[in-house]
Amino acid sequence: MRVLVTPDYRTLSCQAAEIIADAVRFEPRLTLGLPTGSTPLGMYEELVRKHSGENLDFSRVKTFNLDEYIGLAPNHPRSYHTYMHLHFFDHVHIPMKHIHIPDGAPGIDTDLESIRYEQAIQQAGGIDLLVVGIGSNGHIAFNEPGSSFASRTRMVDLARETRANAGRYFVSEDEVPRRAITVGIGTILESRRILLLASGSGKSDAVARALQGPVSEDMPASALQGHSDVTAILDAAAAPCRDEC
Ligand code: PGA
């Protein structure tokens, strides 16, 4: 695993965007796995800037988002559909048919949707470059502690800590959905290349355990130690040894 420690969040965002931009320039038909949350916001902003300022062309790129809440319609203000359109898709001209986000709308058959999503990834030839954040409890996508490293796309219960962290985006924590649909750790590990992003001191313990601790299903992000092409980009606050580094 390559670990890049950047001085600040802005540099982290620019480096992540540059890695994606280089990959898209090299392979215009790239298939990306994309995260949501606060960490990738700067990266999306920078990619949008590269699209408009440097003619970075996303028109042949395919995307698969990593997760979505269950029980929110796609147009709900807090759905990950809304997040992605607001921060990225509405600005970079990716054809709608290239965009994939798990459907967590009320009434959805989550088993069927999970199978459909895995098939769509396979039909696209797998994910070339998957970008993922890390939760303060070590989750990747919504694979909470205890998730099998062989897990595939499925419905999951969100951990209390995950719902508490998401509470800031909702009127109250009670409104945070209790369940989500997420790609599995097995799905993530099949990606050809993985970019892990972590920012802020609230992530440093999880990052230390994920990168340096034992590989254990109690720490989902530690599964990445078993992948041959992972780059972790951390800002100084999230780096495990920030006093010495
Ligand atoms: P965050 O979430 O980027 O909002 O910190 C990351 C995650 O929970 O995976």
mmCIF file of C-alpha atoms and ligand atoms in Angstrom:
data_model
loop_
_atom_site.group_PDB
_atom_site.id
_atom_site.type_symbol
_atom_site.label_atom_id
_atom_site.label_comp_id
_atom_site.label_asym_id
_atom_site.label_seq_id
_atom_site.Cartn_x
_atom_site.Cartn_y
_atom_site.Cartn_z
ATOM 1 C CA MET A 1 0.000 0.000 0.000
ATOM 2 C CA ARG A 2 1.272 3.446 -0.897
ATOM 3 C CA VAL A 3 0.568 6.094 1.729
ATOM 4 C CA LEU A 4 0.704 9.768 0.794
ATOM 5 C CA VAL A 5 0.467 12.265 3.643
ATOM 6 C CA THR A 6 -0.515 15.726 2.495
ATOM 7 C CA PRO A 7 -0.227 18.899 4.576
ATOM 8 C CA ASP A 8 -3.910 19.739 4.373
ATOM 9 C CA TYR A 9 -7.323 18.819 3.008
ATOM 10 C CA ARG A 10 -6.987 20.943 -0.100
ATOM 11 C CA THR A 11 -3.781 19.175 -1.148
ATOM 12 C CA LEU A 12 -5.404 15.807 -0.449
ATOM 13 C CA SER A 13 -8.321 16.784 -2.682
ATOM 14 C CA CYS A 14 -6.046 17.966 -5.494
ATOM 15 C CA GLN A 15 -3.894 14.820 -5.363
ATOM 16 C CA ALA A 16 -6.943 12.555 -5.425
ATOM 17 C CA ALA A 17 -8.406 14.491 -8.361
ATOM 18 C CA GLU A 18 -5.101 14.341 -10.213
ATOM 19 C CA ILE A 19 -4.903 10.556 -9.837
ATOM 20 C CA ILE A 20 -8.435 10.225 -11.217
ATOM 21 C CA ALA A 21 -7.764 12.719 -14.017
ATOM 22 C CA ASP A 22 -4.592 10.876 -15.041
ATOM 23 C CA ALA A 23 -6.491 7.585 -15.091
ATOM 24 C CA VAL A 24 -9.296 9.065 -17.223
ATOM 25 C CA ARG A 25 -6.808 10.643 -19.640
ATOM 26 C CA PHE A 26 -5.008 7.299 -19.972
ATOM 27 C CA GLU A 27 -8.235 5.285 -20.336
ATOM 28 C CA PRO A 28 -11.199 7.454 -21.389
ATOM 29 C CA ARG A 29 -13.545 4.462 -20.910
ATOM 30 C CA LEU A 30 -12.554 4.083 -17.268
ATOM 31 C CA THR A 31 -15.032 2.626 -14.778
ATOM 32 C CA LEU A 32 -14.939 4.474 -11.482
ATOM 33 C CA GLY A 33 -16.271 3.508 -8.051
ATOM 34 C CA LEU A 34 -17.325 6.692 -6.292
ATOM 35 C CA PRO A 35 -17.912 7.649 -2.647
ATOM 36 C CA THR A 36 -20.053 10.254 -0.951
ATOM 37 C CA GLY A 37 -19.595 11.990 2.412
ATOM 38 C CA SER A 38 -17.640 15.068 3.402
ATOM 39 C CA THR A 39 -14.173 13.756 2.504
ATOM 40 C CA PRO A 40 -14.510 13.629 -1.313
ATOM 41 C CA LEU A 41 -16.218 17.031 -1.655
ATOM 42 C CA GLY A 42 -12.941 18.836 -2.421
ATOM 43 C CA MET A 43 -11.962 16.106 -4.880
ATOM 44 C CA TYR A 44 -15.233 16.499 -6.795
ATOM 45 C CA GLU A 45 -14.828 20.277 -6.802
ATOM 46 C CA GLU A 46 -11.363 19.879 -8.295
ATOM 47 C CA LEU A 47 -12.574 17.363 -10.904
ATOM 48 C CA VAL A 48 -15.332 19.766 -11.947
ATOM 49 C CA ARG A 49 -12.703 22.485 -12.274
ATOM 50 C CA LYS A 50 -10.529 20.179 -14.406
ATOM 51 C CA HIS A 51 -13.528 19.377 -16.602
ATOM 52 C CA SER A 52 -14.294 23.025 -17.314
ATOM 53 C CA GLY A 53 -10.741 24.432 -17.169
ATOM 54 C CA GLU A 54 -8.652 21.609 -18.624
ATOM 55 C CA ASN A 55 -11.254 19.896 -20.846
ATOM 56 C CA LEU A 56 -11.062 16.706 -18.813
ATOM 57 C CA ASP A 57 -13.524 14.506 -20.702
ATOM 58 C CA PHE A 58 -15.837 12.233 -18.696
ATOM 59 C CA SER A 59 -18.188 11.440 -21.576
ATOM 60 C CA ARG A 60 -17.077 7.806 -21.887
ATOM 61 C CA VAL A 61 -16.455 7.169 -18.188
ATOM 62 C CA LYS A 62 -18.804 4.842 -16.302
ATOM 63 C CA THR A 63 -19.466 5.295 -12.604
ATOM 64 C CA PHE A 64 -20.737 3.100 -9.793
ATOM 65 C CA ASN A 65 -21.520 4.689 -6.474
ATOM 66 C CA LEU A 66 -20.664 2.673 -3.415
ATOM 67 C CA ASP A 67 -23.851 3.007 -1.411
ATOM 68 C CA GLU A 68 -27.235 4.629 -0.843
ATOM 69 C CA TYR A 69 -29.625 4.978 2.074
ATOM 70 C CA ILE A 70 -32.701 2.785 2.068
ATOM 71 C CA GLY A 71 -35.992 4.613 2.358
ATOM 72 C CA LEU A 72 -35.024 7.860 0.630
ATOM 73 C CA ALA A 73 -36.365 8.609 -2.839
ATOM 74 C CA PRO A 74 -33.615 9.546 -5.326
ATOM 75 C CA ASN A 75 -34.728 13.183 -5.240
ATOM 76 C CA HIS A 76 -34.653 13.370 -1.427
ATOM 77 C CA PRO A 77 -32.281 16.205 -0.452
ATOM 78 C CA ARG A 78 -30.161 13.832 1.659
ATOM 79 C CA SER A 79 -30.021 10.912 -0.772
ATOM 80 C CA TYR A 80 -26.674 10.075 -2.288
ATOM 81 C CA HIS A 81 -28.329 10.436 -5.700
ATOM 82 C CA THR A 82 -28.902 14.100 -4.880
ATOM 83 C CA TYR A 83 -25.392 14.505 -3.444
ATOM 84 C CA MET A 84 -23.753 13.091 -6.569
ATOM 85 C CA HIS A 85 -25.761 15.187 -9.008
ATOM 86 C CA LEU A 86 -25.248 18.331 -6.968
ATOM 87 C CA HIS A 87 -21.508 17.945 -6.484
ATOM 88 C CA PHE A 88 -20.389 16.098 -9.597
ATOM 89 C CA PHE A 89 -22.679 14.637 -12.257
ATOM 90 C CA ASP A 90 -24.545 17.853 -13.073
ATOM 91 C CA HIS A 91 -21.252 19.538 -13.948
ATOM 92 C CA VAL A 92 -19.184 17.039 -15.947
ATOM 93 C CA HIS A 93 -21.410 15.684 -18.734
ATOM 94 C CA ILE A 94 -21.380 11.987 -17.930
ATOM 95 C CA PRO A 95 -24.237 10.366 -19.908
ATOM 96 C CA MET A 96 -27.014 9.266 -17.552
ATOM 97 C CA LYS A 97 -26.760 5.703 -18.843
ATOM 98 C CA HIS A 98 -23.170 5.554 -17.575
ATOM 99 C CA ILE A 99 -24.158 6.545 -14.034
ATOM 100 C CA HIS A 100 -25.038 3.817 -11.519
ATOM 101 C CA ILE A 101 -26.172 4.402 -7.949
ATOM 102 C CA PRO A 102 -27.869 1.719 -5.843
ATOM 103 C CA ASP A 103 -31.608 2.357 -5.643
ATOM 104 C CA GLY A 104 -32.767 2.626 -2.039
ATOM 105 C CA ALA A 105 -36.155 4.199 -2.764
ATOM 106 C CA PRO A 106 -39.042 3.284 -0.459
ATOM 107 C CA GLY A 107 -40.502 -0.119 -1.382
ATOM 108 C CA ILE A 108 -37.468 -1.272 -3.345
ATOM 109 C CA ASP A 109 -36.755 -5.013 -3.363
ATOM 110 C CA THR A 110 -33.241 -4.766 -1.912
ATOM 111 C CA ASP A 111 -32.280 -8.358 -2.753
ATOM 112 C CA LEU A 112 -33.145 -7.871 -6.426
ATOM 113 C CA GLU A 113 -31.507 -4.468 -6.484
ATOM 114 C CA SER A 114 -28.312 -5.909 -4.977
ATOM 115 C CA ILE A 115 -28.142 -8.658 -7.596
ATOM 116 C CA ARG A 116 -28.891 -6.160 -10.357
ATOM 117 C CA TYR A 117 -26.114 -3.863 -9.117
ATOM 118 C CA GLU A 118 -23.493 -6.600 -8.934
ATOM 119 C CA GLN A 119 -24.471 -7.704 -12.459
ATOM 120 C CA ALA A 120 -24.173 -4.159 -13.748
ATOM 121 C CA ILE A 121 -20.641 -3.926 -12.338
ATOM 122 C CA GLN A 122 -19.728 -7.243 -13.973
ATOM 123 C CA GLN A 123 -21.266 -6.176 -17.298
ATOM 124 C CA ALA A 124 -19.166 -3.009 -17.203
ATOM 125 C CA GLY A 125 -16.071 -5.196 -16.893
ATOM 126 C CA GLY A 126 -15.512 -4.483 -13.193
ATOM 127 C CA ILE A 127 -14.335 -1.305 -11.498
ATOM 128 C CA ASP A 128 -10.977 0.070 -12.636
ATOM 129 C CA LEU A 129 -10.452 2.686 -9.936
ATOM 130 C CA LEU A 130 -12.507 2.784 -6.764
ATOM 131 C CA VAL A 131 -12.332 5.755 -4.417
ATOM 132 C CA VAL A 132 -13.435 5.194 -0.841
ATOM 133 C CA GLY A 133 -13.474 7.062 2.459
ATOM 134 C CA ILE A 134 -13.243 5.540 5.912
ATOM 135 C CA GLY A 135 -15.664 5.905 8.802
ATOM 136 C CA SER A 136 -14.384 6.695 12.279
ATOM 137 C CA ASN A 137 -15.381 3.109 13.129
ATOM 138 C CA GLY A 138 -13.364 1.797 10.181
ATOM 139 C CA HIS A 139 -16.229 1.165 7.797
ATOM 140 C CA ILE A 140 -15.633 1.335 4.038
ATOM 141 C CA ALA A 141 -18.694 2.198 1.990
ATOM 142 C CA PHE A 142 -21.386 1.070 4.467
ATOM 143 C CA ASN A 143 -19.594 -2.142 5.414
ATOM 144 C CA GLU A 144 -19.713 -1.788 9.172
ATOM 145 C CA PRO A 145 -17.439 -3.644 11.627
ATOM 146 C CA GLY A 146 -18.198 -7.372 11.464
ATOM 147 C CA SER A 147 -18.832 -7.353 7.702
ATOM 148 C CA SER A 148 -17.404 -10.339 5.883
ATOM 149 C CA PHE A 149 -14.453 -9.616 3.627
ATOM 150 C CA ALA A 150 -16.285 -11.761 1.048
ATOM 151 C CA SER A 151 -19.474 -9.679 1.241
ATOM 152 C CA ARG A 152 -21.212 -8.469 -1.927
ATOM 153 C CA THR A 153 -23.749 -5.729 -2.585
ATOM 154 C CA ARG A 154 -26.538 -6.082 -0.031
ATOM 155 C CA MET A 155 -28.779 -4.357 2.482
ATOM 156 C CA VAL A 156 -27.074 -3.520 5.783
ATOM 157 C CA ASP A 157 -27.999 -2.030 9.151
ATOM 158 C CA LEU A 158 -26.058 1.148 9.867
ATOM 159 C CA ALA A 159 -23.944 1.283 13.025
ATOM 160 C CA ARG A 160 -25.017 3.695 15.751
ATOM 161 C CA GLU A 161 -21.774 5.675 15.274
ATOM 162 C CA THR A 162 -22.427 5.967 11.532
ATOM 163 C CA ARG A 163 -25.939 7.286 12.127
ATOM 164 C CA ALA A 164 -24.666 9.696 14.788
ATOM 165 C CA ASN A 165 -22.032 11.055 12.382
ATOM 166 C CA ALA A 166 -24.646 11.461 9.634
ATOM 167 C CA GLY A 167 -27.004 13.279 12.001
ATOM 168 C CA ARG A 168 -25.414 16.634 11.114
ATOM 169 C CA TYR A 169 -26.882 16.358 7.599
ATOM 170 C CA PHE A 170 -30.432 15.632 8.802
ATOM 171 C CA VAL A 171 -32.806 17.607 11.003
ATOM 172 C CA SER A 172 -32.074 15.108 13.765
ATOM 173 C CA GLU A 173 -30.260 11.812 14.189
ATOM 174 C CA ASP A 174 -33.646 10.074 14.341
ATOM 175 C CA GLU A 175 -34.204 10.983 10.695
ATOM 176 C CA VAL A 176 -31.036 9.239 9.525
ATOM 177 C CA PRO A 177 -32.110 6.040 7.761
ATOM 178 C CA ARG A 178 -31.384 2.865 9.701
ATOM 179 C CA ARG A 179 -30.425 0.820 6.697
ATOM 180 C CA ALA A 180 -28.539 1.194 3.459
ATOM 181 C CA ILE A 181 -27.599 -0.727 0.371
ATOM 182 C CA THR A 182 -23.843 -0.986 -0.091
ATOM 183 C CA VAL A 183 -21.337 -2.703 -2.302
ATOM 184 C CA GLY A 184 -19.585 -5.408 -0.298
ATOM 185 C CA ILE A 185 -15.991 -5.645 0.818
ATOM 186 C CA GLY A 186 -15.572 -8.476 -1.698
ATOM 187 C CA THR A 187 -16.927 -6.147 -4.392
ATOM 188 C CA ILE A 188 -14.489 -3.418 -3.338
ATOM 189 C CA LEU A 189 -11.504 -5.780 -3.288
ATOM 190 C CA GLU A 190 -12.208 -6.872 -6.883
ATOM 191 C CA SER A 191 -11.560 -3.324 -8.102
ATOM 192 C CA ARG A 192 -8.317 -3.115 -10.000
ATOM 193 C CA ARG A 193 -7.099 -0.063 -8.127
ATOM 194 C CA ILE A 194 -8.254 1.563 -4.870
ATOM 195 C CA LEU A 195 -7.811 5.086 -3.571
ATOM 196 C CA LEU A 196 -8.508 5.521 0.147
ATOM 197 C CA LEU A 197 -9.070 9.068 1.388
ATOM 198 C CA ALA A 198 -9.044 10.223 5.001
ATOM 199 C CA SER A 199 -9.092 13.722 6.413
ATOM 200 C CA GLY A 200 -9.137 15.093 9.941
ATOM 201 C CA SER A 201 -8.084 13.959 13.391
ATOM 202 C CA GLY A 202 -11.363 12.092 13.875
ATOM 203 C CA LYS A 203 -10.092 9.503 11.391
ATOM 204 C CA SER A 204 -6.528 9.022 12.684
ATOM 205 C CA ASP A 205 -7.307 6.099 15.010
ATOM 206 C CA ALA A 206 -9.288 4.261 12.342
ATOM 207 C CA VAL A 207 -6.563 4.949 9.770
ATOM 208 C CA ALA A 208 -3.849 3.627 12.100
ATOM 209 C CA ARG A 209 -5.804 0.442 12.764
ATOM 210 C CA ALA A 210 -6.714 0.011 9.105
ATOM 211 C CA LEU A 211 -3.217 0.494 7.738
ATOM 212 C CA GLN A 212 -1.020 -0.830 10.539
ATOM 213 C CA GLY A 213 -3.207 -3.010 12.737
ATOM 214 C CA PRO A 214 -4.175 -6.643 12.348
ATOM 215 C CA VAL A 215 -6.386 -7.549 9.416
ATOM 216 C CA SER A 216 -9.740 -8.222 11.009
ATOM 217 C CA GLU A 217 -13.416 -8.064 10.141
ATOM 218 C CA ASP A 218 -13.763 -5.838 13.233
ATOM 219 C CA MET A 219 -11.908 -3.193 11.188
ATOM 220 C CA PRO A 220 -13.385 -3.356 7.668
ATOM 221 C CA ALA A 221 -10.803 -0.995 6.132
ATOM 222 C CA SER A 222 -8.006 -3.391 7.167
ATOM 223 C CA ALA A 223 -9.231 -5.604 4.295
ATOM 224 C CA LEU A 224 -7.440 -3.158 1.999
ATOM 225 C CA GLN A 225 -4.093 -4.463 3.299
ATOM 226 C CA GLY A 226 -4.790 -7.575 1.217
ATOM 227 C CA HIS A 227 -5.177 -5.670 -2.061
ATOM 228 C CA SER A 228 -2.174 -5.227 -4.333
ATOM 229 C CA ASP A 229 -2.889 -1.701 -5.601
ATOM 230 C CA VAL A 230 -4.073 0.659 -2.880
ATOM 231 C CA THR A 231 -3.035 4.275 -2.471
ATOM 232 C CA ALA A 232 -4.058 5.977 0.759
ATOM 233 C CA ILE A 233 -4.099 9.763 0.724
ATOM 234 C CA LEU A 234 -4.256 11.224 4.209
ATOM 235 C CA ASP A 235 -4.048 14.768 5.364
ATOM 236 C CA ALA A 236 -1.666 15.433 8.235
ATOM 237 C CA ALA A 237 -4.440 15.350 10.827
ATOM 238 C CA ALA A 238 -5.637 11.902 9.742
ATOM 239 C CA ALA A 239 -2.157 10.401 9.473
ATOM 240 C CA PRO A 240 -1.484 7.873 12.230
ATOM 241 C CA CYS A 241 1.929 9.256 13.235
ATOM 242 C CA ARG A 242 1.325 12.943 12.841
ATOM 243 C CA ASP A 243 3.732 13.938 15.651
ATOM 244 C CA GLU A 244 6.671 12.080 14.118
ATOM 245 C CA CYS A 245 5.897 12.316 10.392
HETATM 246 P P1 PGA B 1 -17.013 11.293 5.672
HETATM 247 O O1 PGA B 1 -17.495 9.805 5.672
HETATM 248 O O2 PGA B 1 -16.282 11.504 4.395
HETATM 249 O O3 PGA B 1 -18.260 12.115 5.753
HETATM 250 O O4 PGA B 1 -16.125 11.469 6.863
HETATM 251 C C1 PGA B 1 -16.598 8.813 5.275
HETATM 252 C C2 PGA B 1 -17.244 7.479 5.502
HETATM 253 O O5 PGA B 1 -18.021 7.347 6.459
HETATM 254 O O6 PGA B 1 -16.961 6.556 4.750
#
